[in-house]
Coordinates of C-alpha atoms and ligand atoms in Angstrom, one line a residue:
M155 CA 8.9 -6.8 33.4
I156 CA 10.1 -6.8 29.8
K157 CA 13.6 -5.2 29.6
K158 CA 14.7 -6.1 26.0
I159 CA 12.5 -6.7 22.9
L160 CA 13.6 -8.4 19.8
V161 CA 11.7 -7.0 16.8
A162 CA 11.2 -9.8 14.4
N163 CA 10.5 -7.6 11.4
R164 CA 12.1 -4.9 9.1
G165 CA 11.4 -1.5 7.7
E166 CA 9.0 1.1 9.0
I167 CA 7.1 -1.1 11.5
A168 CA 10.3 -2.3 13.1
V169 CA 11.3 1.3 13.7
R170 CA 7.8 2.1 14.9
V171 CA 7.9 -0.7 17.5
M172 CA 11.4 0.3 18.7
R173 CA 10.3 4.0 19.1
S174 CA 7.8 3.0 21.8
S175 CA 10.2 0.5 23.3
R176 CA 12.8 3.3 23.7
E177 CA 10.3 5.6 25.3
M178 CA 9.5 2.9 27.8
G179 CA 13.2 2.4 28.6
I180 CA 13.2 -1.0 27.0
K181 CA 16.3 -2.1 25.0
T182 CA 15.8 -3.1 21.4
V183 CA 17.2 -5.8 19.2
A184 CA 17.0 -5.8 15.4
V185 CA 17.3 -8.8 13.1
Y186 CA 18.2 -8.2 9.5
S187 CA 18.8 -10.0 6.2
E188 CA 21.8 -9.4 3.9
A189 CA 19.7 -7.1 1.9
D190 CA 18.8 -5.0 4.9
R191 CA 22.3 -4.1 6.3
T192 CA 21.6 -0.4 5.7
S193 CA 17.9 -0.3 6.7
R194 CA 17.0 2.3 9.4
H195 CA 15.7 -0.4 11.7
V196 CA 19.2 -1.8 12.0
S197 CA 20.9 1.5 13.0
Y198 CA 18.0 2.4 15.3
A199 CA 18.2 -0.7 17.4
D200 CA 20.6 -1.0 20.4
E201 CA 21.8 -4.3 18.9
A202 CA 21.5 -5.9 15.5
Y203 CA 22.0 -9.5 14.3
L204 CA 22.3 -10.8 10.7
I205 CA 20.0 -13.7 10.2
G206 CA 20.6 -14.8 6.6
P207 CA 20.1 -14.0 2.9
A208 CA 17.7 -11.5 1.4
S209 CA 14.9 -14.0 0.8
S210 CA 12.5 -13.9 3.7
N211 CA 12.1 -17.6 3.6
E212 CA 15.7 -17.9 4.7
S213 CA 15.7 -15.0 7.1
Y214 CA 12.7 -13.2 8.6
L215 CA 10.5 -16.3 8.3
V216 CA 12.9 -18.8 9.9
I217 CA 11.6 -19.4 13.5
D218 CA 14.8 -21.1 14.7
K219 CA 16.9 -18.1 13.6
I220 CA 14.7 -15.6 15.4
I221 CA 14.6 -17.7 18.6
D222 CA 18.4 -18.2 18.4
V223 CA 19.0 -14.4 18.3
A224 CA 16.4 -13.8 21.1
K225 CA 18.5 -16.2 23.3
R226 CA 21.9 -14.9 22.3
S227 CA 20.8 -11.3 22.9
G228 CA 19.0 -12.0 26.2
S229 CA 15.7 -10.7 24.9
D230 CA 12.8 -11.4 27.1
A231 CA 10.1 -10.6 24.5
I232 CA 9.5 -10.7 20.8
H233 CA 7.4 -8.2 18.9
P234 CA 6.5 -9.7 15.4
G235 CA 5.2 -6.4 13.8
Y236 CA 2.8 -7.2 10.9
G237 CA 3.3 -9.8 8.1
F238 CA 6.1 -12.3 8.4
L239 CA 5.6 -14.4 11.6
S240 CA 3.0 -12.1 13.2
E241 CA 0.0 -14.5 12.6
N242 CA 1.9 -17.7 12.8
A243 CA 0.5 -19.7 15.8
D244 CA 3.4 -22.1 15.7
F245 CA 5.8 -19.2 16.2
A246 CA 3.8 -17.8 19.1
E247 CA 3.7 -21.3 20.7
R248 CA 7.5 -21.7 20.2
C249 CA 8.2 -18.4 22.0
I250 CA 6.1 -19.5 25.0
K251 CA 7.9 -22.9 25.0
E252 CA 11.3 -21.1 25.1
G253 CA 10.2 -18.8 27.9
I254 CA 10.1 -15.7 25.7
I255 CA 7.1 -13.4 25.8
F256 CA 5.3 -13.2 22.4
I257 CA 3.8 -9.7 22.2
G258 CA 0.5 -10.8 20.7
P259 CA -2.4 -13.1 21.4
E260 CA -2.5 -16.7 22.6
P261 CA -1.7 -19.3 19.8
E262 CA -5.2 -20.6 20.2
S263 CA -6.7 -17.2 19.3
I264 CA -4.4 -17.0 16.2
R265 CA -5.4 -20.5 15.1
A266 CA -9.2 -19.9 15.6
M267 CA -9.1 -16.7 13.5
G268 CA -6.7 -18.0 10.9
D269 CA -9.1 -20.7 9.7
K270 CA -12.1 -18.8 8.2
I271 CA -14.6 -21.7 8.6
T272 CA -13.7 -22.0 12.3
S273 CA -13.9 -18.3 12.8
R274 CA -17.3 -18.1 11.1
Q275 CA -18.6 -20.8 13.3
R276 CA -17.2 -19.2 16.5
M277 CA -18.8 -15.9 15.5
I278 CA -22.2 -17.4 14.8
K279 CA -22.0 -19.1 18.2
A280 CA -21.1 -15.8 19.8
G281 CA -24.1 -14.0 18.1
V282 CA -21.9 -11.9 15.8
P283 CA -23.5 -11.3 12.4
V284 CA -21.6 -13.1 9.5
V285 CA -22.4 -13.1 5.8
P286 CA -25.1 -15.7 5.0
G287 CA -23.3 -18.8 3.7
T288 CA -22.2 -22.3 4.4
A289 CA -21.2 -23.3 7.9
E290 CA -19.4 -26.4 6.9
K291 CA -17.1 -27.8 4.3
I292 CA -18.3 -28.3 0.7
S293 CA -19.1 -31.9 -0.1
T294 CA -20.6 -33.2 -3.4
E295 CA -21.5 -31.2 -6.5
K296 CA -25.2 -31.8 -6.2
K297 CA -25.4 -30.9 -2.5
T298 CA -23.3 -27.8 -3.1
I299 CA -25.6 -26.5 -5.8
D300 CA -28.6 -27.0 -3.6
V301 CA -27.0 -25.1 -0.7
A302 CA -26.0 -22.3 -3.1
K303 CA -29.6 -22.0 -4.3
K304 CA -30.7 -21.5 -0.7
I305 CA -28.0 -18.8 0.0
G306 CA -28.9 -17.1 -3.3
Y307 CA -26.7 -15.7 -6.1
P308 CA -24.3 -14.1 -6.6
I309 CA -22.0 -16.3 -4.4
M310 CA -18.5 -15.8 -3.2
V311 CA -16.3 -19.0 -3.0
K312 CA -13.5 -18.5 -0.4
A313 CA -10.6 -20.5 0.9
S314 CA -10.9 -21.3 4.6
A315 CA -7.1 -20.9 5.1
G316 CA -7.2 -17.7 3.0
G317 CA -7.9 -14.0 3.7
G318 CA -6.8 -10.9 1.9
G319 CA -8.5 -12.0 -1.3
K320 CA -6.5 -15.1 -2.3
G321 CA -8.4 -18.2 -3.5
M322 CA -11.7 -16.2 -3.9
R323 CA -14.1 -16.7 -6.8
L324 CA -17.3 -14.7 -7.6
V325 CA -20.1 -16.8 -9.1
R326 CA -23.2 -15.2 -10.6
K327 CA -24.9 -18.3 -12.1
A328 CA -25.4 -21.9 -10.8
E329 CA -23.9 -23.3 -14.0
N330 CA -20.6 -21.7 -13.1
L331 CA -20.5 -22.7 -9.5
W332 CA -18.7 -26.1 -9.6
E333 CA -15.9 -25.0 -11.9
A334 CA -15.3 -22.0 -9.6
I335 CA -15.1 -24.3 -6.6
V336 CA -12.6 -26.6 -8.4
A337 CA -10.5 -23.6 -9.4
A338 CA -10.6 -22.0 -5.9
R339 CA -9.7 -25.4 -4.3
S340 CA -6.6 -25.7 -6.5
E341 CA -5.5 -22.1 -5.9
A342 CA -6.1 -22.6 -2.1
L343 CA -4.0 -25.8 -2.1
S344 CA -1.1 -24.2 -3.9
S345 CA -1.2 -21.0 -1.8
F346 CA -2.0 -22.4 1.6
G347 CA -1.5 -26.1 1.4
D348 CA -5.2 -26.5 2.3
E349 CA -7.9 -27.0 -0.3
T350 CA -10.9 -26.3 2.0
V351 CA -13.3 -23.8 0.5
Y352 CA -16.7 -22.5 1.6
M353 CA -19.5 -20.2 0.2
E354 CA -20.9 -16.9 1.2
K355 CA -23.5 -14.6 -0.3
Y356 CA -21.8 -11.9 -2.3
I357 CA -22.2 -8.4 -0.9
E358 CA -22.3 -5.9 -3.7
S359 CA -20.1 -2.7 -3.4
P360 CA -19.3 -3.2 0.3
H361 CA -17.4 -0.9 2.6
H362 CA -14.4 -2.3 4.5
I363 CA -14.6 -1.0 8.0
E364 CA -12.6 -2.4 10.8
F365 CA -12.6 -1.9 14.6
Q366 CA -9.4 -1.8 16.7
V367 CA -9.6 -3.8 19.9
L368 CA -7.4 -4.2 22.9
G369 CA -7.6 -7.1 25.4
D370 CA -5.6 -7.6 28.6
Q371 CA -4.8 -10.9 30.4
H372 CA -7.5 -10.3 32.9
G373 CA -10.5 -10.6 30.5
N374 CA -11.0 -6.9 29.9
I375 CA -11.6 -5.9 26.2
I376 CA -12.3 -2.5 24.8
H377 CA -12.5 -1.1 21.2
L378 CA -10.8 2.0 19.9
C379 CA -13.5 2.8 17.3
E380 CA -13.3 2.2 13.5
R381 CA -11.0 2.7 10.5
E382 CA -12.4 3.1 7.0
C383 CA -10.3 1.0 4.7
S384 CA -12.2 0.8 1.4
I385 CA -9.6 2.7 -0.7
Q386 CA -7.7 -0.3 -1.9
R387 CA -6.3 -1.8 -5.1
R388 CA -6.1 -5.5 -5.5
H389 CA -6.5 -6.0 -1.7
Q390 CA -3.7 -3.6 -1.0
K391 CA -5.0 -0.7 1.0
L392 CA -3.8 2.8 -0.1
I393 CA -5.6 5.3 2.1
E394 CA -7.3 4.7 5.4
E395 CA -9.2 7.2 7.5
T396 CA -11.0 7.5 10.8
P397 CA -13.8 8.3 11.6
S398 CA -15.4 6.6 8.6
P399 CA -17.5 9.0 6.5
L400 CA -20.2 6.3 6.6
M401 CA -20.4 5.9 10.3
T402 CA -23.1 7.2 12.6
E403 CA -22.8 7.5 16.4
K404 CA -25.4 4.8 16.8
L405 CA -23.8 2.4 14.4
R406 CA -20.4 2.9 15.9
K407 CA -21.7 2.0 19.4
E408 CA -23.4 -1.1 18.0
M409 CA -20.5 -2.3 15.9
G410 CA -18.0 -1.5 18.7
K411 CA -20.0 -3.7 21.0
V412 CA -20.1 -6.5 18.4
A413 CA -16.3 -6.2 17.9
V414 CA -15.7 -6.6 21.6
K415 CA -18.1 -9.6 21.7
A416 CA -16.2 -11.1 18.7
A417 CA -12.8 -10.6 20.5
K418 CA -14.2 -12.0 23.8
S419 CA -15.4 -15.2 22.1
V420 CA -11.7 -16.1 21.4
N421 CA -10.5 -14.8 24.8
Y422 CA -8.5 -12.2 22.9
I423 CA -5.3 -10.8 24.4
G424 CA -3.4 -7.8 22.9
A425 CA -4.1 -5.6 20.0
G426 CA -6.4 -7.0 17.2
T427 CA -8.7 -5.9 14.5
I428 CA -12.2 -7.0 13.7
E429 CA -12.9 -6.5 10.0
F430 CA -16.5 -6.0 8.7
L431 CA -18.1 -5.7 5.4
V432 CA -20.8 -2.9 5.5
D433 CA -23.4 -2.8 2.7
N434 CA -25.3 0.2 1.3
N435 CA -28.1 -0.3 3.8
L436 CA -25.5 -0.1 6.6
K437 CA -25.9 -3.8 7.4
Y438 CA -22.6 -5.1 8.7
Y439 CA -21.1 -8.6 8.7
F440 CA -18.0 -10.0 10.4
L441 CA -15.4 -10.7 7.7
E442 CA -12.2 -11.8 9.5
M443 CA -10.1 -10.9 12.5
N444 CA -6.5 -9.8 12.2
T445 CA -4.6 -11.0 15.2
R446 CA -1.7 -8.5 14.9
L447 CA -0.8 -4.8 14.9
Q448 CA -1.9 -3.4 11.6
V449 CA -0.2 -1.2 9.0
E450 CA -2.9 1.5 9.5
H451 CA -2.9 1.5 13.3
P452 CA -1.4 5.1 13.4
I453 CA -4.7 6.8 12.4
T454 CA -6.4 5.3 15.4
E455 CA -3.5 6.5 17.6
Q456 CA -3.8 10.0 16.4
V457 CA -7.6 10.3 16.9
I458 CA -7.8 8.2 20.2
R459 CA -4.5 9.6 21.5
I460 CA -3.2 6.2 22.6
D461 CA 0.1 4.6 21.7
I462 CA -1.1 1.1 20.6
V463 CA 2.4 -0.4 20.8
K464 CA 2.9 0.7 24.4
E465 CA -0.5 -0.8 25.2
Q466 CA 0.7 -4.1 23.6
I467 CA 3.8 -4.1 25.8
D468 CA 1.8 -3.2 28.9
I469 CA -0.6 -6.0 28.2
A470 CA 2.3 -8.5 27.6
N471 CA 3.7 -7.4 31.0
G472 CA 0.4 -8.5 32.5
K473 CA -0.9 -5.0 33.3
K474 CA -4.6 -4.3 33.4
L475 CA -5.9 -2.1 30.5
N476 CA -5.0 1.6 31.1
Y477 CA -8.4 2.7 29.7
K478 CA -12.1 1.9 30.2
Q479 CA -14.4 2.0 27.2
T480 CA -15.8 5.3 28.5
D481 CA -12.3 6.9 28.3
I482 CA -12.2 6.2 24.5
I483 CA -13.2 9.4 22.7
Q484 CA -12.4 10.2 19.1
R485 CA -10.9 13.6 18.6
G486 CA -10.6 15.1 15.1
H487 CA -9.9 13.2 11.9
A488 CA -6.9 11.3 10.7
I489 CA -5.9 10.0 7.2
E490 CA -3.0 7.7 6.3
C491 CA -1.5 7.5 2.8
R492 CA 0.8 4.5 2.1
I493 CA 3.8 5.7 0.1
C494 CA 5.1 2.9 -2.2
A495 CA 8.1 2.7 -4.4
E496 CA 6.1 1.7 -7.5
D497 CA 5.1 3.2 -10.9
P498 CA 1.3 3.7 -11.2
L499 CA 1.7 4.5 -14.9
N500 CA 3.4 1.2 -15.5
N501 CA 0.8 -1.1 -13.9
F502 CA 2.1 -0.3 -10.4
T503 CA 5.4 -2.3 -10.9
P504 CA 7.7 -2.0 -8.0
S505 CA 10.5 0.6 -8.5
A506 CA 13.5 -0.5 -6.4
G507 CA 16.7 1.6 -6.5
V508 CA 18.6 4.3 -4.7
I509 CA 16.8 7.3 -3.2
K510 CA 18.8 10.3 -4.5
H511 CA 17.1 12.8 -2.2
I512 CA 14.2 12.8 0.2
T513 CA 12.5 15.6 2.0
E514 CA 9.9 14.5 4.5
P515 CA 7.0 16.7 5.4
L516 CA 6.8 18.4 8.8
G517 CA 4.5 20.8 10.6
L518 CA 1.3 20.8 12.6
G519 CA -0.7 17.6 12.5
V520 CA 1.8 15.6 10.5
R521 CA 3.3 12.1 11.3
V522 CA 5.7 10.2 9.1
D523 CA 6.4 6.5 9.8
S524 CA 9.3 5.7 7.6
Y525 CA 12.6 3.9 7.5
V526 CA 14.4 5.3 4.4
Y527 CA 16.8 8.2 3.9
D528 CA 19.1 10.0 1.4
G529 CA 21.2 7.4 -0.5
Y530 CA 19.2 4.4 0.8
E531 CA 18.8 1.6 -1.7
I532 CA 15.3 0.1 -1.6
P533 CA 15.7 -3.7 -1.9
I534 CA 13.6 -5.6 -4.4
Y535 CA 12.9 -8.5 -2.0
Y536 CA 10.2 -7.0 0.2
D537 CA 7.0 -5.0 0.2
P538 CA 7.3 -1.8 -1.8
M539 CA 5.8 0.4 1.0
I540 CA 8.5 2.8 2.1
S541 CA 6.6 5.0 4.5
K542 CA 3.2 6.1 5.8
L543 CA 2.1 9.7 5.9
I544 CA -0.5 10.4 8.6
A545 CA -2.3 13.8 8.7
W546 CA -4.5 14.8 11.6
A547 CA -6.8 17.8 11.8
T548 CA -9.9 18.9 13.6
D549 CA -12.3 17.5 11.0
R550 CA -12.4 15.6 7.7
K551 CA -12.2 18.6 5.4
Y552 CA -9.2 20.0 7.2
A553 CA -7.5 16.6 7.3
I554 CA -7.9 16.3 3.5
E555 CA -6.5 19.8 3.0
R556 CA -3.6 19.0 5.3
M557 CA -2.9 15.6 3.6
K558 CA -2.7 17.5 0.2
R559 CA -0.1 19.8 1.7
V560 CA 1.8 16.9 3.3
L561 CA 1.9 15.1 -0.1
Y562 CA 3.1 18.3 -1.7
E563 CA 6.0 18.6 0.9
Y564 CA 7.1 15.0 0.5
K565 CA 9.8 15.1 -2.2
I566 CA 11.6 12.0 -3.3
T567 CA 13.9 11.5 -6.3
G568 CA 15.8 8.5 -7.7
I569 CA 12.8 6.1 -7.6
K570 CA 9.2 6.2 -8.8
T571 CA 6.5 6.5 -6.2
N572 CA 2.7 6.6 -6.0
I573 CA 2.6 10.1 -4.5
G574 CA 1.0 11.6 -7.6
F575 CA -1.6 8.8 -7.6
L576 CA -2.5 9.4 -4.0
R577 CA -2.9 13.2 -4.8
R578 CA -5.3 12.3 -7.5
I579 CA -7.4 10.3 -5.1
L580 CA -7.6 13.3 -2.7
D581 CA -8.6 15.4 -5.7
S582 CA -11.5 13.2 -6.8
Q583 CA -14.9 14.4 -5.9
D584 CA -16.2 11.0 -4.7
F585 CA -13.4 10.9 -2.2
T586 CA -13.8 14.5 -0.9
E587 CA -17.5 13.9 -0.5
G588 CA -16.8 10.6 1.3
K589 CA -18.8 8.7 -1.2
Y590 CA -16.7 5.6 -1.9
D591 CA -16.7 1.9 -1.4
T592 CA -14.2 -1.0 -2.1
H593 CA -14.6 -0.5 -5.9
F594 CA -13.5 3.1 -5.8
I595 CA -10.0 2.6 -7.4
E596 CA -11.1 0.3 -10.2
K597 CA -14.1 2.6 -11.0
E598 CA -12.0 5.8 -11.0
L599 CA -8.7 4.3 -12.4
D600 CA -8.8 6.4 -15.7
F601 CA -9.3 9.6 -13.8
L602 CA -6.6 8.7 -11.2
L603 CA -4.0 7.8 -13.9
K604 CA -4.6 11.0 -15.9
P605 CA -2.4 13.8 -14.8
A606 CA -4.2 16.9 -13.4
K607 CA -4.8 19.6 -16.1
V608 CA -2.5 22.0 -14.4
S609 CA -0.4 20.1 -12.0
K610 CA 0.9 21.6 -8.8
K611 CA 4.4 20.7 -10.1
M612 CA 3.9 22.8 -13.2
T613 CA 2.7 25.8 -11.1
E614 CA 5.9 25.4 -9.0
D615 CA 8.0 25.4 -12.2
V616 CA 6.4 28.5 -13.5
A617 CA 6.9 30.3 -10.3
I618 CA 10.6 29.4 -10.3
I619 CA 11.1 30.6 -13.9
A620 CA 9.2 33.8 -13.2
A621 CA 11.4 34.6 -10.2
Y622 CA 14.5 33.8 -12.3
I623 CA 13.5 36.1 -15.1
D624 CA 12.8 38.9 -12.6
Y625 CA 16.2 38.4 -11.1
M626 CA 17.9 38.6 -14.6
L627 CA 15.9 41.7 -15.4
T628 CA 17.0 43.4 -12.2
I629 CA 20.6 42.7 -13.1
E630 CA 20.1 44.0 -16.6
E631 CA 18.4 47.2 -15.5
S632 CA 21.2 48.0 -13.1
G633 CA 23.6 48.2 -16.1
Q634 CA 26.4 46.6 -14.2
T635 CA 28.7 43.7 -14.7
V636 CA 27.8 41.1 -12.2
T637 CA 29.9 38.2 -11.1
I638 CA 27.8 35.1 -10.5
N639 CA 29.7 32.4 -8.8
D640 CA 26.9 30.5 -7.3
N641 CA 26.6 26.9 -8.2
R642 CA 23.5 26.2 -6.1
A643 CA 20.4 25.3 -8.0
I644 CA 17.4 27.7 -7.4
N645 CA 15.4 24.6 -6.6
K646 CA 17.2 21.5 -5.4
W647 CA 14.8 19.3 -7.3
K648 CA 15.9 20.7 -10.6
D649 CA 19.2 21.8 -12.1
F650 CA 17.6 24.9 -13.5
G651 CA 19.1 28.1 -12.3
K652 CA 22.7 26.9 -11.8
Q653 CA 25.2 29.7 -12.8
K654 CA 28.9 30.1 -12.8
G655 CA 31.2 32.7 -14.3
V656 CA 30.9 36.4 -15.2
L657 CA 27.8 37.7 -16.7
R658 CA 28.3 40.9 -18.8
I659 CA 25.3 42.9 -19.6
Ligands
LIG179 C1 -16.4 -10.6 0.3 C2 -16.9 -9.5 -0.6 C3 -18.2 -9.5 -0.9 N1 -19.0 -10.5 -0.4 N2 -17.3 -11.5 0.8 C4 -11.8 -9.5 -0.1 C5 -10.7 -9.9 0.8 C6 -11.2 -10.9 1.7 N3 -10.7 -10.7 3.1 C7 -12.7 -10.8 1.7 N4 -13.0 -10.0 0.6 C8 -14.3 -9.8 0.2 N5 -15.2 -10.6 0.6 C9 -18.5 -11.5 0.4 N6 -19.4 -12.4 0.9 C10 -16.0 -8.6 -1.0 C11 -14.7 -8.7 -0.7 C12 -13.8 -7.7 -1.2 C13 -13.1 -6.8 -0.4 C14 -13.3 -6.8 1.0 C15 -12.6 -5.9 1.8 C16 -11.8 -4.9 1.2 C17 -11.7 -4.9 -0.1 C18 -12.3 -5.8 -1.0 C19 -12.2 -5.7 -2.3 C20 -12.8 -6.7 -3.1 C21 -13.6 -7.7 -2.6

C-alpha cells in the first residue's frame, strides 16, 4: 500500500493531489524550483525538496531529479498531476524500472495515445468513430491531393505527435493543400521533433465534449459522464460545465459506451479522458485521449460525487474499482471558471506580480482549487492559471447564478485577472441559453471585451458613497462635534472613507 506520494508538479494541482493524499493518511512530498519556494504546494506538503532553477526544463521536467527525490524521501509512488511529465511514457517507464508506482496508466497506453496516427488506427480497429481522413502517413504530393479529394474539403492537416492545436492547418482548396502540409511539417518538426502529419475532414463549428473514464488493474473500466469544454480561446479552456447543454440521455449512454470501448482498446488503467468533436447534427468523432488527470476534473467530482484523485490512488494500489457503471449518476450541474493572472484588455498578456490582497469566495455549492495567498508573488515562468472556481447547484440556471455570485465574491488586487472577462461570458445570452460551440469566444470577443453598461463594481461604489453621505448627514444633523479617529477604509478594496482627526460641524 502506498504510504508516501511525491507530487511531481506545482501550483493548484499539486495542492489538490496532496489534499486527497492527506485524507487517505498518505504522506506527501513536494518538489519545487527556485521560483516556487513560497508556493502553497511547498508549505502544504509534509516534506519539500528544491530541484533546481525556475525554468521547468531544469526542474519539473528533469526525470533524474524527480526520481532522485523520490528515492531520498522514501516515496513509494509519484503523482504527475497534469502538464510537465504527466504524459511522458519514458517517465512512467523509468518509475516502474526504479520500483516506484507511477500513478497513471501503463507507458504503452501513453505511447499509443500520444501518437495521433497510431491512436486513430487503434480506434478504427476498436470500432470507435473517428473523423474521416487518412489512416497512414502522407507520401507524395500527387497521391496526397488524390486522397484529399476523396475525403472532401475543407481539410484539416494535423501533426501526429501534436494535440492541443499545435501544427494544425485548415485547407479549403486543393491548390493550398501542399503548402499547408509543408508548413505543418516544419512546425511539427520544430515543436515535437517529428514531422509526421495526416489529414482529416474539417468539422465546422464543433463542440468539444469529453468523457472521464476510470480503469482498474483488473480490466474494469467505467465512465463518469461528460464535460462540455467548448468555451476556449486559442486552445486554452476557460469555462467547463457538466452536464453538457447539448447532451441527451440517449447520446450520453451511447458516447459513454464508446468512451469505455476506446479506453478498453488500449487496456487503460487509471483516470483518463476521451475527447470527442460533436457536430451540429450530434454526430460525434473520437479526437484524442488524455492519459492524465485533467484541469477540469473537479466539475465531474461535484456532479458524480467521487474524488477522482482518491480513485487514482486506489487503482494504483491494485484495488478493484469502487463503483459499477450503474452507480454513476449525475446530480445537479457544475461549472468551472479558470482564473488566470492575465490582462484580457491587453491581448491576454500574463500579469505576474505580487497579490496585494485576495478574498476567496465561500458558501453553499462553492469550491476553490487554488494555491495563492495574500502577498504571494506569481512567478512569470509557468502557466498563468492561479485558481479554479467551481460552482455546483441543482440545475444549470442556478449554477450560472451561483457562479456569478462566486465571481463577485472573488476579490484580488495587485495583479490583473480575467475575472471580468469570465463574468461577461456568463452575461452573454448565447452562453446562458447553452447555445455555443468552440468558436464562441472568437465570435463574441467584441462583446466580451466591452465593459458592461453599468458594471457591478460601479453599483457597489455608488452604494458605498450613498452610505457615506448618509453617515455624514446624520453627524451634521446631530449638531455635535464628532471625533473621528478611525483609519479603516469603509471598503478594503478602496481607500475611500478613511478619516482621521476632529470633524467640527
Ligand atoms: C479538428 C477540428 C475540426 N475538424 N479536427 C483543435 C485542438 C486539437 N486537439 C484538435 N482541434 C480541432 N480539430 C477536425 N477534423 C477543430 C479543432 C478545434 C478545436 C477542437 C477542440 C476544442 C477547441 C477547438 C478549437 C479550434 C479547433
